């Protein structure tokens, strides 16, 4: 299906001024992509100026959190072009998230149209500094005005974009969360849906008071093995080998996690996907066989962990930032920013549309 | 603080035509109450015509489900007036839900202003048929435009209303949900927040295909004791005594549940609040010592359960509808609709505002 480009888009883009300070997810690109779905039928996709949405006060999303989203980035490459990283994985994950909440999937072609069109028109907004990028946020939510607890009959899909710095800079201090959960066993942890993030806020508020940066979530079934962080997956380096939690049903399957597993193996590391017992891991940190740990995600890329706090004790990592995290981060960015060969076929170049 | 009444409210109310068929939560009253909160400071409350909200596409509620709500009713009483049922309990529960998601509480006075003002102006919209009422939906959500996962700095609070029939009529067939969870241990199950309802949709979609009406949720920690239904609490009658799950941390503390416990005791029943093992309960249904079960909630009032389905087996209840449920339902409605003495001081009469 063709995409409708609102004639006002050009003026919006021309009038946009890039602020000095970007931050993460606060500066919004002046255009957005949208499509609506009524009773299972999708409208044409449109690129329109960024503007407030009109939502009925009884819309399902406001009451019953029927919403899911994705996070991905457009990178400026060495050669001057703009590329997306494995966008088909985000399209597939969004379909999975939608199904968990009884929402219609956004068709892969429509999803790709959305992220490609926004990227193509916003190419001038992709920052050129390594580690910075145009963060893309596709999202889908139920709009039917009806207060009964049931799936919406109508939906809206948007792609908005934000020129951004990388999400985390420093070495992260993690708090082992033994009480709160972000998602249930048999819940929505393996889907990228709003409720998981809402449930995580209290833990983060509490740990910040104690001087920590992020919660380390445990499996809600056994409360003993590591799941992930609120917006990143987890890796530990134990005796020089990489260990990451196997997908447990309550872990979001990160595109970065998956890519790092391939990349690390290709670089000669042994990588284990397994259930990681938290007490065993903390013991290994204390005794030194685990000397490095890091988190990864689209927003955070690869972010080193400096210590674990658990109850009254702290477990500092010997190497923070550690050499494995540094090498992986650099190799991943080299591929994403076009300095290294794209041997896995991950990069998806976008043809730029020039305005004026 | 005084309440601002938009001059357009009168025309909206005069122009409203009550449809023949009400249903539940589909017909919306033509006015709504709103207040906004910026950095912890609440604006004046306003009564305005019901109209779409303008929401930034990056608003927290759309991505991270930072939202909570309440459900309560205004009843037309025998004497011709209009009354709310224990509204201060809803105000307190909403403050509890808000805190779980790091949202500022709606001050009790503002909450009461909201539900009272909507009820006062919509008094003509409160149906007169027993069991019908004006369903009120207060809700609160984060509006800050910022894609980082953190609590919003700005919020909007609304009260909308819907003239409604009671939510469930028939005898309900419950499906014992052994796989999915609506909320985690350490999650948000004891708060009335959107994510719990989104997580419940898949179970309901599956069980409807098999001919059931509602999921019976088990405790997500032990997966063996009964919690509640998606929008109602649970009671069983065993050897003539009432049993309801004790508040487990993942159960919403229903105002109706609480009221029925008092009412039943006052009517001479023995009431137990305890952990109810599902297998033991199904055994008691099979052998006949549990001959009646029902669910309760603001929307559903008291709704009898006709059977439990679990895996391949069905456990029909000997009495459906049963006499205990019928007596409790009638007594509760008699109090709410002003036919019986309000001996517990539950009713909160609202002074009606007449338009024109
Ligand atoms: C809960 C959670 N885990 C992991 C990730 C990392 O996934 P990805 O690498 O696809 O960005 C994210 C976010 O993106 C997330 O929200
Ligand atoms: C999950 C859940 N449990 C129980 C109830 C019953 O609570 P109340 O009696 O206050 O309406 C509700 C809804 O109202 C609910 O959403």
XYZ file of C-alpha atoms and ligand atoms in Angstrom:
744
model
C 0.000 0.000 0.000
C 1.311 3.497 -0.736
C 2.093 5.880 2.107
C 0.359 9.230 2.355
C 2.777 12.091 3.032
C 1.025 15.086 4.558
C 2.042 18.267 2.675
C 2.734 19.946 6.058
C 5.578 17.491 6.759
C 8.172 19.465 4.799
C 7.520 22.681 6.739
C 7.638 20.808 10.048
C 11.007 19.362 9.178
C 12.370 22.664 7.888
C 11.248 24.472 11.029
C 12.884 22.009 13.398
C 15.952 23.129 15.315
C 18.152 20.511 16.906
C 18.889 21.465 20.527
C 22.465 21.426 21.850
C 21.719 18.873 24.565
C 19.912 15.710 23.462
C 19.495 13.435 26.461
C 17.462 10.296 25.863
C 13.911 10.324 24.531
C 13.122 13.947 25.387
C 13.689 15.722 22.055
C 10.994 14.598 19.647
C 11.307 14.639 15.855
C 8.678 16.931 14.255
C 6.966 14.202 12.211
C 5.320 10.870 12.966
C 3.887 7.891 11.130
C 0.399 6.652 11.894
C -2.111 4.023 10.829
C -5.392 2.918 12.375
C -6.997 -0.480 12.622
C -10.750 -0.956 12.841
C -12.181 -4.454 13.353
C -8.977 -6.004 12.030
C -8.607 -3.806 8.914
C -5.626 -1.482 8.661
C -5.784 1.971 7.089
C -3.149 3.425 4.810
C -0.023 4.601 6.653
C 0.523 8.355 6.857
C 3.462 10.585 7.647
C 2.135 13.667 9.447
C 3.475 16.494 11.624
C 4.092 15.493 15.245
C 1.026 16.638 17.166
C -1.125 15.686 20.163
C -3.419 12.702 19.737
C -7.160 12.969 20.330
C -8.281 10.115 22.542
C -11.725 9.375 23.916
C -11.624 9.504 27.739
C -13.031 5.954 27.781
C -10.329 4.585 25.405
C -9.158 1.127 26.523
C -5.495 2.123 26.669
C -6.137 4.674 29.423
C -7.914 2.169 31.686
C -6.696 -1.318 30.827
C -3.176 -0.672 29.500
C -3.823 -2.419 26.210
C -0.616 -1.133 24.618
C 2.742 -2.380 23.422
C 5.792 -0.717 21.955
C 9.211 -1.178 20.408
C 12.553 0.554 20.726
C 15.064 0.655 17.868
C 17.571 3.022 16.380
C 18.612 4.572 13.075
C 22.406 4.995 12.906
C 24.468 7.352 10.828
C 27.035 5.224 9.056
C 30.657 5.939 8.182
C 29.691 6.344 4.520
C 27.201 9.098 5.382
C 24.055 7.037 4.953
C 21.468 6.012 7.522
C 20.726 2.418 8.541
C 18.363 0.515 10.779
C 19.596 -2.454 12.840
C 17.651 -5.725 12.382
C 14.257 -3.968 12.127
C 12.474 -7.216 11.204
C 13.231 -8.496 14.725
C 11.394 -5.544 16.228
C 8.481 -6.102 13.850
C 8.263 -9.736 14.954
C 8.569 -8.893 18.641
C 5.848 -6.287 18.373
C 3.544 -8.876 16.806
C 4.325 -11.194 19.729
C 3.638 -8.434 22.281
C 0.382 -7.526 20.547
C -0.812 -11.143 20.600
C -0.169 -11.408 24.355
C -2.650 -8.580 24.918
C -5.159 -9.752 22.280
C -4.282 -6.897 19.926
C -4.063 -7.352 16.148
C -0.467 -7.572 14.909
C 0.851 -4.585 12.975
C 1.548 -6.223 9.582
C 5.314 -6.509 9.022
C 5.090 -4.431 5.827
C 3.259 -1.624 7.635
C 5.742 -1.715 10.514
C 8.647 -1.515 8.068
C 6.953 1.297 6.136
C 6.608 3.195 9.396
C 10.185 2.925 10.619
C 11.642 3.401 7.130
C 9.518 6.446 6.309
C 10.266 8.221 9.576
C 13.963 7.466 9.162
C 14.013 8.548 5.521
C 12.415 11.930 6.261
C 14.345 12.505 9.495
C 17.747 11.539 8.131
C 19.109 15.016 8.953
C 18.140 14.437 12.561
C 20.320 11.356 13.013
C 23.237 12.578 15.147
C 26.725 11.895 13.811
C 28.570 11.342 17.109
C 29.354 7.683 17.767
C 26.879 6.206 20.261
C 24.234 8.788 19.405
C 21.386 7.915 17.063
C 17.769 8.506 16.137
C 15.765 6.452 18.628
C 12.573 5.117 17.016
C 9.515 4.290 19.061
C 6.799 2.293 17.284
C 3.736 1.760 19.507
C 0.253 0.325 19.297
C -2.727 0.794 21.599
C -6.461 0.156 21.930
C -8.720 3.165 21.370
C -12.273 1.835 21.664
C -14.387 3.912 24.035
C -15.897 1.205 26.244
C -15.400 0.577 29.942
C -15.873 -3.186 29.947
C -12.669 -5.205 30.403
C -12.286 -6.664 26.923
C -10.026 -6.274 23.904
C -10.523 -3.086 21.919
C -12.141 -3.218 18.483
C -10.016 -0.274 17.263
C -6.281 0.497 17.483
C -3.761 3.146 16.520
C -0.174 2.498 15.498
C 2.439 5.248 15.586
C 6.143 5.608 14.980
C 7.680 8.607 16.686
C 11.402 9.388 16.812
C 13.845 11.076 19.129
C 17.432 12.152 18.347
C 19.200 10.741 21.404
C 22.393 10.065 23.275
C 23.002 6.528 24.522
C 20.836 5.775 27.537
C 23.434 4.899 30.157
C 26.913 6.198 30.486
C 28.456 5.208 33.799
C 29.102 1.957 35.555
C 25.811 0.763 36.911
C 25.172 -0.193 40.530
C 22.506 -2.918 40.513
C 20.107 -3.717 43.303
C 19.054 -7.375 43.565
C 15.278 -7.034 43.798
C 13.991 -9.744 46.167
C 10.463 -8.387 46.787
C 8.893 -6.640 43.841
C 8.339 -8.253 40.440
C 8.002 -6.563 37.077
C 5.956 -9.394 35.571
C 4.415 -12.673 36.699
C 5.119 -16.264 35.797
C 2.413 -16.737 33.182
C 2.340 -12.959 32.866
C 3.609 -10.497 30.291
C 7.378 -10.448 30.958
C 8.328 -11.753 27.513
C 6.253 -9.060 25.814
C 7.117 -5.381 25.528
C 3.939 -4.062 27.131
C 3.322 -1.029 29.299
C 2.291 -2.826 32.487
C 5.765 -4.355 32.997
C 7.331 -0.918 33.071
C 4.683 0.581 35.362
C 5.241 -2.287 37.806
C 9.002 -1.650 37.808
C 8.845 2.014 38.862
C 8.510 1.488 42.619
C 11.580 -0.699 42.858
C 13.639 1.863 40.981
C 12.365 4.708 43.181
C 13.365 2.788 46.295
C 16.804 1.725 45.119
C 17.690 5.234 43.931
C 17.222 6.417 47.518
C 19.843 3.875 48.524
C 22.310 4.958 45.842
C 21.674 2.297 43.193
C 20.907 2.759 39.503
C 18.884 -0.233 38.338
C 16.949 -3.228 39.662
C 18.171 -6.709 38.834
C 14.919 -8.643 38.441
C 14.727 -12.252 39.508
C 12.528 -14.900 37.964
C 9.059 -14.427 39.498
C 8.486 -18.203 39.638
C 11.553 -19.376 41.541
C 12.697 -15.953 42.856
C 16.202 -17.291 42.683
C 17.501 -17.009 39.146
C 18.396 -13.816 37.296
C 15.965 -12.512 34.672
C 17.024 -9.050 33.481
C 16.998 -5.301 34.166
C 13.987 -3.030 33.600
C 15.073 -2.205 30.046
C 18.155 -4.334 29.382
C 19.289 -7.942 29.327
C 22.049 -9.269 31.563
C 25.474 -10.865 30.945
C 28.162 -12.031 33.375
C 31.757 -12.972 32.533
C 32.743 -15.997 34.623
C 36.232 -17.464 34.183
C 36.451 -15.654 30.855
C 33.227 -17.139 29.477
C 29.970 -15.330 28.887
C 26.800 -16.319 30.716
C 23.350 -14.877 30.082
C 19.974 -16.003 31.442
C 18.188 -18.420 29.139
C 14.789 -17.116 28.017
C 12.575 -18.047 30.950
C 9.185 -16.806 29.805
C 9.450 -13.673 31.920
C 12.479 -12.215 30.088
C 12.167 -9.918 27.097
C 14.119 -11.405 24.200
C 16.416 -8.498 23.410
C 17.666 -7.910 19.893
C 20.948 -6.692 21.386
C 21.233 -9.804 23.578
C 20.689 -12.038 20.581
C 23.198 -10.075 18.487
C 25.837 -10.085 21.232
C 25.554 -13.854 21.573
C 26.350 -14.234 17.860
C 29.016 -11.561 17.940
C 30.768 -12.949 21.017
C 30.831 -16.477 19.608
C 32.200 -15.096 16.374
C 34.913 -13.292 18.355
C 35.888 -16.595 19.986
C 34.085 -16.373 23.322
C 32.178 -19.273 24.798
C 28.613 -18.173 25.543
C 26.234 -20.012 27.869
C 22.493 -19.395 27.928
C 21.343 -20.914 31.194
C 19.473 -20.357 34.447
C 21.814 -18.216 36.580
C 21.295 -18.680 40.320
C 21.698 -15.279 41.972
C 23.316 -16.560 45.165
C 25.798 -18.641 43.210
C 26.580 -15.618 41.044
C 27.128 -13.312 44.017
C 29.452 -15.968 45.490
C 31.436 -16.002 42.253
C 31.678 -12.207 42.304
C 32.893 -12.286 45.929
C 35.489 -14.968 45.215
C 36.557 -13.315 41.928
C 35.681 -15.939 39.292
C 33.035 -13.529 38.011
C 35.033 -10.356 37.449
C 32.814 -8.563 34.958
C 29.118 -8.089 34.214
C 27.183 -5.873 31.868
C 23.707 -5.100 30.587
C 22.649 -4.566 27.006
C 19.796 -3.123 25.021
C 19.009 -0.843 22.120
C 18.917 2.257 24.282
C 21.846 1.315 26.537
C 23.978 -0.500 23.917
C 26.409 -2.301 26.285
C 26.613 -0.818 29.795
C 29.060 -2.135 32.389
C 27.891 -3.057 35.879
C 30.136 -2.027 38.758
C 28.484 -3.785 41.691
C 25.549 -5.731 43.042
C 23.794 -4.705 46.255
C 21.756 -7.380 48.024
C 20.164 -6.734 51.416
C 22.959 -5.301 53.553
C 25.889 -6.487 51.406
C 27.673 -5.165 48.346
C 29.498 -7.243 45.743
C 31.823 -5.085 43.631
C 33.047 -6.450 40.321
C 36.811 -6.576 39.894
C 36.669 -5.105 36.390
C 34.283 -2.231 35.711
C 34.275 -1.301 32.958
C 35.612 -4.702 31.934
C 37.466 -5.609 28.752
C 34.850 -8.023 27.393
C 32.047 -5.451 27.631
C 34.295 -2.827 26.043
C 35.229 -5.088 23.132
C 31.634 -6.153 22.511
C 30.326 -2.597 22.731
C 32.921 -1.381 20.273
C 32.361 -4.229 17.820
C 28.594 -3.768 17.925
C 28.873 -0.003 17.358
C 31.440 -0.593 14.590
C 28.895 -2.716 12.742
C 25.955 -0.382 13.483
C 27.892 2.710 12.438
C 29.370 1.062 9.363
C 33.038 0.925 10.381
C 33.134 -2.876 10.439
C 31.906 -5.342 7.859
C 28.250 -6.315 8.352
C 29.039 -10.025 8.189
C 25.723 -11.111 9.740
C 23.593 -9.018 7.375
C 22.115 -7.027 10.255
C 22.136 -3.553 8.742
C 19.195 -2.269 6.772
C 20.127 0.913 4.820
C 17.331 3.426 4.319
C 17.062 5.603 1.253
C 17.035 9.192 2.453
C 14.335 11.650 1.307
C 15.613 15.178 0.988
C 13.331 18.052 1.929
C 13.310 21.385 0.082
C -10.984 24.698 46.611
C -13.992 25.731 44.545
C -14.928 23.788 41.436
C -15.098 25.488 38.059
C -18.276 24.652 36.146
C -17.841 25.196 32.417
C -20.822 27.227 31.088
C -21.179 24.666 28.265
C -22.065 21.929 30.763
C -25.744 22.861 30.933
C -26.213 22.619 27.165
C -24.369 19.275 27.065
C -26.677 17.869 29.707
C -29.800 19.274 28.071
C -28.805 17.855 24.701
C -28.210 14.334 26.025
C -30.676 11.610 25.075
C -30.708 8.419 27.078
C -30.670 5.421 24.726
C -33.155 2.564 25.174
C -30.467 -0.081 25.693
C -27.782 0.726 28.246
C -25.382 -2.196 28.456
C -22.368 -1.698 30.731
C -19.899 1.152 30.274
C -20.784 1.981 26.675
C -23.144 4.954 27.056
C -21.123 7.888 28.348
C -22.568 10.822 30.286
C -22.047 14.136 28.428
C -19.910 15.788 31.138
C -16.706 14.934 32.971
C -14.644 16.211 35.875
C -10.952 16.938 35.428
C -7.932 18.219 37.333
C -4.244 18.228 36.454
C -1.186 17.770 38.613
C 2.184 19.293 37.732
C 5.212 18.489 39.885
C 2.968 17.489 42.773
C 0.627 20.530 42.654
C -3.019 19.994 41.799
C -5.068 22.430 39.735
C -8.625 23.422 40.498
C -11.184 20.756 39.572
C -13.427 21.497 36.591
C -16.675 20.094 35.282
C -16.565 20.249 31.480
C -18.386 18.705 28.515
C -17.293 15.149 27.719
C -14.777 15.453 24.883
C -11.646 13.794 23.514
C -8.426 14.339 25.443
C -5.348 15.792 23.781
C -2.349 13.657 24.651
C 1.250 14.018 23.518
C 2.269 10.893 21.546
C 5.176 10.460 23.982
C 2.934 10.616 27.095
C 4.009 8.060 29.706
C 0.589 6.431 29.952
C 0.686 5.314 26.314
C 4.064 3.572 26.683
C 4.519 2.583 30.303
C 0.942 2.143 31.524
C 1.315 4.577 34.379
C -2.409 4.683 35.105
C -4.906 3.609 37.735
C -8.642 3.804 38.057
C -11.664 3.229 40.251
C -15.140 1.857 39.684
C -18.099 2.951 41.795
C -21.789 3.666 41.376
C -24.397 6.319 42.066
C -27.748 4.705 42.955
C -31.226 6.119 42.703
C -32.817 5.639 46.079
C -36.383 4.781 47.023
C -36.918 8.358 48.222
C -35.987 9.728 44.799
C -32.535 11.012 45.755
C -29.140 9.878 44.525
C -26.456 8.279 46.705
C -22.897 7.026 46.424
C -21.828 3.828 48.177
C -18.767 4.138 50.472
C -16.939 6.571 48.144
C -14.181 7.198 50.702
C -13.093 3.562 50.236
C -12.575 4.183 46.524
C -10.655 7.374 47.278
C -8.348 5.458 49.612
C -7.881 2.571 47.179
C -7.037 4.953 44.364
C -4.371 6.559 46.551
C -2.971 3.070 47.220
C -2.977 2.200 43.496
C -1.311 5.497 42.618
C 1.460 4.928 45.165
C 2.216 1.466 43.722
C 3.003 3.127 40.378
C 4.818 6.141 41.871
C 1.985 8.502 41.000
C 0.873 11.319 43.317
C -2.320 10.479 45.203
C -5.450 12.328 44.150
C -6.256 14.218 47.378
C -9.344 12.735 49.036
C -11.179 16.080 48.879
C -10.511 16.387 45.133
C -11.597 12.794 44.534
C -14.811 13.409 46.483
C -15.412 16.695 44.638
C -15.055 14.793 41.377
C -17.461 11.965 42.074
C -19.945 14.221 43.858
C -19.980 16.884 41.150
C -20.457 14.415 38.307
C -23.226 12.685 40.263
C -24.911 15.962 41.203
C -25.046 17.208 37.600
C -25.921 13.808 36.124
C -28.637 12.935 38.618
C -31.198 12.700 35.801
C -29.023 10.062 34.176
C -29.145 7.653 37.116
C -31.472 4.862 35.947
C -34.392 4.027 38.200
C -34.618 0.265 37.570
C -33.262 -1.819 40.459
C -29.751 -3.084 39.662
C -29.126 -0.264 37.197
C -27.093 2.758 38.211
C -24.718 5.477 37.098
C -21.309 3.814 36.929
C -18.552 6.292 37.838
C -15.023 5.884 36.562
C -12.369 8.051 38.240
C -8.937 7.595 36.623
C -5.445 9.029 36.842
C -2.542 8.779 34.402
C 0.911 10.156 33.601
C 1.085 12.665 30.749
C 4.715 13.767 30.615
C 6.157 13.531 27.089
C 9.378 11.636 27.725
C 10.410 8.186 26.551
C 12.653 7.235 29.450
C 11.186 4.673 31.846
C 10.526 6.851 34.872
C 7.583 8.312 36.757
C 5.799 11.156 35.011
C 6.134 14.701 36.337
C 2.579 15.560 35.203
C -0.771 13.778 35.618
C -4.423 14.150 34.709
C -7.328 12.992 36.835
C -10.795 12.485 35.366
C -14.161 11.259 36.494
C -16.388 10.053 33.689
C -19.751 8.347 34.112
C -21.869 5.804 32.337
C -25.549 4.997 32.941
C -25.369 1.196 33.089
C -27.062 -2.097 33.674
C -25.437 -4.525 36.112
C -22.378 -6.137 34.570
C -23.273 -9.836 34.788
C -26.644 -11.385 34.620
C -26.403 -15.138 34.228
C -24.811 -17.905 36.200
C -21.091 -17.763 35.484
C -18.996 -20.686 34.303
C -15.490 -20.194 35.719
C -12.293 -21.533 34.246
C -9.557 -22.371 36.775
C -6.573 -20.572 35.204
C -3.478 -22.704 35.838
C -1.085 -21.052 33.363
C -1.563 -17.327 32.929
C -1.359 -14.811 35.765
C -2.963 -11.376 35.963
C -0.348 -10.025 38.381
C 2.870 -11.202 40.017
C 3.788 -11.955 43.586
C 5.435 -8.630 44.452
C 3.540 -7.144 41.521
C 0.499 -4.931 41.181
C -2.383 -7.320 41.955
C -3.571 -5.397 45.021
C -3.718 -2.140 43.048
C -6.330 -1.198 40.462
C -3.903 -0.507 37.618
C -4.237 -1.027 33.886
C -1.528 -3.681 33.468
C -3.449 -6.273 35.514
C -6.405 -6.035 33.161
C -4.287 -6.124 29.984
C -2.584 -9.272 31.279
C -5.958 -10.924 31.907
C -7.324 -10.565 28.361
C -5.630 -13.614 26.818
C -6.988 -16.027 29.409
C -10.496 -14.708 28.893
C -10.185 -14.976 25.092
C -9.086 -18.606 25.407
C -11.734 -19.668 27.902
C -14.538 -18.056 25.920
C -13.657 -20.355 23.031
C -14.219 -23.275 25.384
C -17.583 -21.966 26.583
C -16.577 -20.364 29.887
C -17.304 -16.825 31.109
C -14.545 -15.813 33.501
C -11.085 -16.864 34.688
C -10.618 -17.885 38.288
C -7.142 -16.551 39.070
C -4.875 -18.453 41.435
C -2.242 -16.941 43.679
C 0.817 -16.316 41.474
C 3.169 -17.322 44.285
C 1.847 -20.746 45.236
C -0.370 -21.328 42.163
C -2.624 -23.324 44.386
C -4.904 -21.005 46.316
C -7.766 -18.949 44.907
C -7.241 -15.205 44.418
C -10.178 -13.704 42.511
C -11.782 -13.076 39.118
C -10.608 -10.411 36.641
C -12.988 -7.813 38.053
C -14.656 -9.465 41.056
C -13.830 -11.107 44.356
C -14.745 -14.702 45.160
C -16.932 -16.373 47.802
C -17.809 -20.039 48.367
C -20.521 -21.423 50.642
C -19.218 -24.558 52.366
C -21.489 -26.380 54.831
C -23.561 -23.228 55.089
C -20.623 -20.971 56.002
C -19.036 -18.316 53.829
C -15.398 -18.553 52.766
C -13.503 -15.880 50.855
C -9.776 -15.668 50.069
C -7.834 -13.658 52.630
C -6.050 -10.656 51.101
C -2.899 -12.239 49.725
C -1.092 -9.232 48.253
C -2.209 -10.119 44.733
C -5.945 -9.677 45.388
C -7.737 -6.384 44.913
C -9.486 -5.466 48.152
C -13.022 -5.057 46.872
C -15.416 -2.632 48.526
C -18.218 -5.092 47.794
C -16.248 -7.992 49.335
C -15.637 -5.961 52.456
C -19.279 -4.891 52.663
C -20.596 -8.434 52.116
C -18.414 -9.754 54.936
C -20.007 -7.231 57.322
C -23.469 -7.786 55.919
C -23.261 -11.582 56.039
C -22.017 -11.575 59.626
C -24.812 -9.187 60.531
C -27.291 -11.580 58.892
C -25.966 -14.389 61.079
C -23.583 -16.157 58.684
C -20.151 -17.316 59.739
C -17.557 -15.823 57.382
C -14.001 -17.121 57.006
C -11.236 -15.107 55.329
C -8.546 -17.663 54.591
C -6.309 -19.200 51.945
C -8.613 -21.437 49.874
C -6.817 -24.352 48.231
C -8.324 -24.829 44.780
C -8.024 -28.632 44.740
C -9.623 -28.925 48.146
C -12.413 -26.604 47.014
C -13.072 -28.579 43.827
C -13.199 -31.724 45.958
C -15.805 -30.100 48.190
C -17.851 -29.087 45.154
C -17.674 -32.646 43.792
C -18.701 -34.184 47.109
C -21.387 -31.530 47.711
C -20.213 -29.780 50.889
C -19.618 -26.690 48.759
C -22.983 -26.230 47.065
C -22.820 -22.555 46.169
C -20.270 -19.977 45.044
C -20.509 -16.413 43.811
C -18.457 -13.423 42.772
C -18.946 -9.825 43.793
C -17.925 -6.354 42.736
C -19.299 -2.895 42.095
C -20.087 -3.646 38.466
C -21.314 -7.218 39.007
C -22.969 -6.707 42.429
C -23.347 -10.398 43.457
C -23.156 -12.876 40.574
C -23.713 -16.593 41.086
C -21.250 -19.160 39.752
C -22.701 -22.266 38.149
C -19.576 -24.386 37.639
C -15.793 -24.630 37.652
C -13.897 -26.052 34.691
C -10.387 -27.328 35.367
C -8.397 -29.086 32.680
C -10.715 -31.750 31.283
C -13.156 -31.821 34.218
C -16.183 -29.815 35.220
C -17.463 -29.255 38.748
C -21.059 -28.009 38.737
C -22.394 -26.366 41.873
C -25.538 -27.919 43.317
C -27.224 -24.535 43.814
C -26.894 -21.929 41.086
C -28.202 -19.375 41.714
C -27.923 -20.272 45.384
C -29.964 -18.876 48.259
C -27.051 -17.251 50.099
C -25.976 -15.247 47.039
C -29.577 -14.254 46.389
C -30.108 -13.054 49.954
C -26.863 -11.109 50.036
C -27.472 -9.523 46.648
C -30.951 -8.442 47.661
C -29.827 -7.075 51.023
C -26.955 -5.144 49.456
C -29.211 -3.655 46.764
C -31.849 -2.858 49.385
C -29.308 -0.767 51.264
C -27.838 0.819 48.118
C -31.253 1.677 46.704
C -32.603 2.929 50.017
C -35.199 0.224 50.722
C -33.388 -1.044 53.821
C -31.965 0.882 56.737
C -28.366 1.995 56.177
C -27.243 0.586 59.515
C -23.532 0.628 58.608
C -23.537 4.256 57.438
C -22.430 3.276 53.943
C -24.608 5.565 51.860
C -23.446 9.001 50.920
C -26.353 11.122 49.599
C -25.471 13.698 46.963
C -27.252 17.001 46.639
C -28.612 17.159 43.127
C -27.978 20.198 40.905
C -30.872 20.929 38.587
C -30.112 22.225 35.120
C -32.296 24.980 33.579
C 12.634 -5.361 29.671
C 13.639 -5.228 28.584
N 14.612 -6.146 28.489
C 15.537 -6.092 27.523
C 15.572 -5.062 26.601
C 16.605 -5.037 25.540
O 16.040 -5.358 24.281
P 16.672 -4.802 22.929
O 18.074 -5.279 22.902
O 15.839 -5.412 21.844
O 16.572 -3.321 22.969
C 14.571 -4.068 26.679
C 14.499 -2.930 25.802
O 14.698 -2.622 24.832
C 13.592 -4.156 27.679
O 12.626 -3.233 27.788
C -9.540 -7.278 40.071
C -10.763 -6.861 40.802
N -11.126 -7.544 41.891
C -12.218 -7.216 42.607
C -13.015 -6.151 42.237
C -14.218 -5.793 43.077
O -13.969 -4.596 43.772
P -15.169 -3.629 44.191
O -16.101 -4.455 45.030
O -14.538 -2.531 44.972
O -15.824 -3.162 42.948
C -12.679 -5.414 41.092
C -13.448 -4.318 40.585
O -14.075 -3.542 40.880
C -11.522 -5.768 40.362
O -11.166 -5.088 39.266
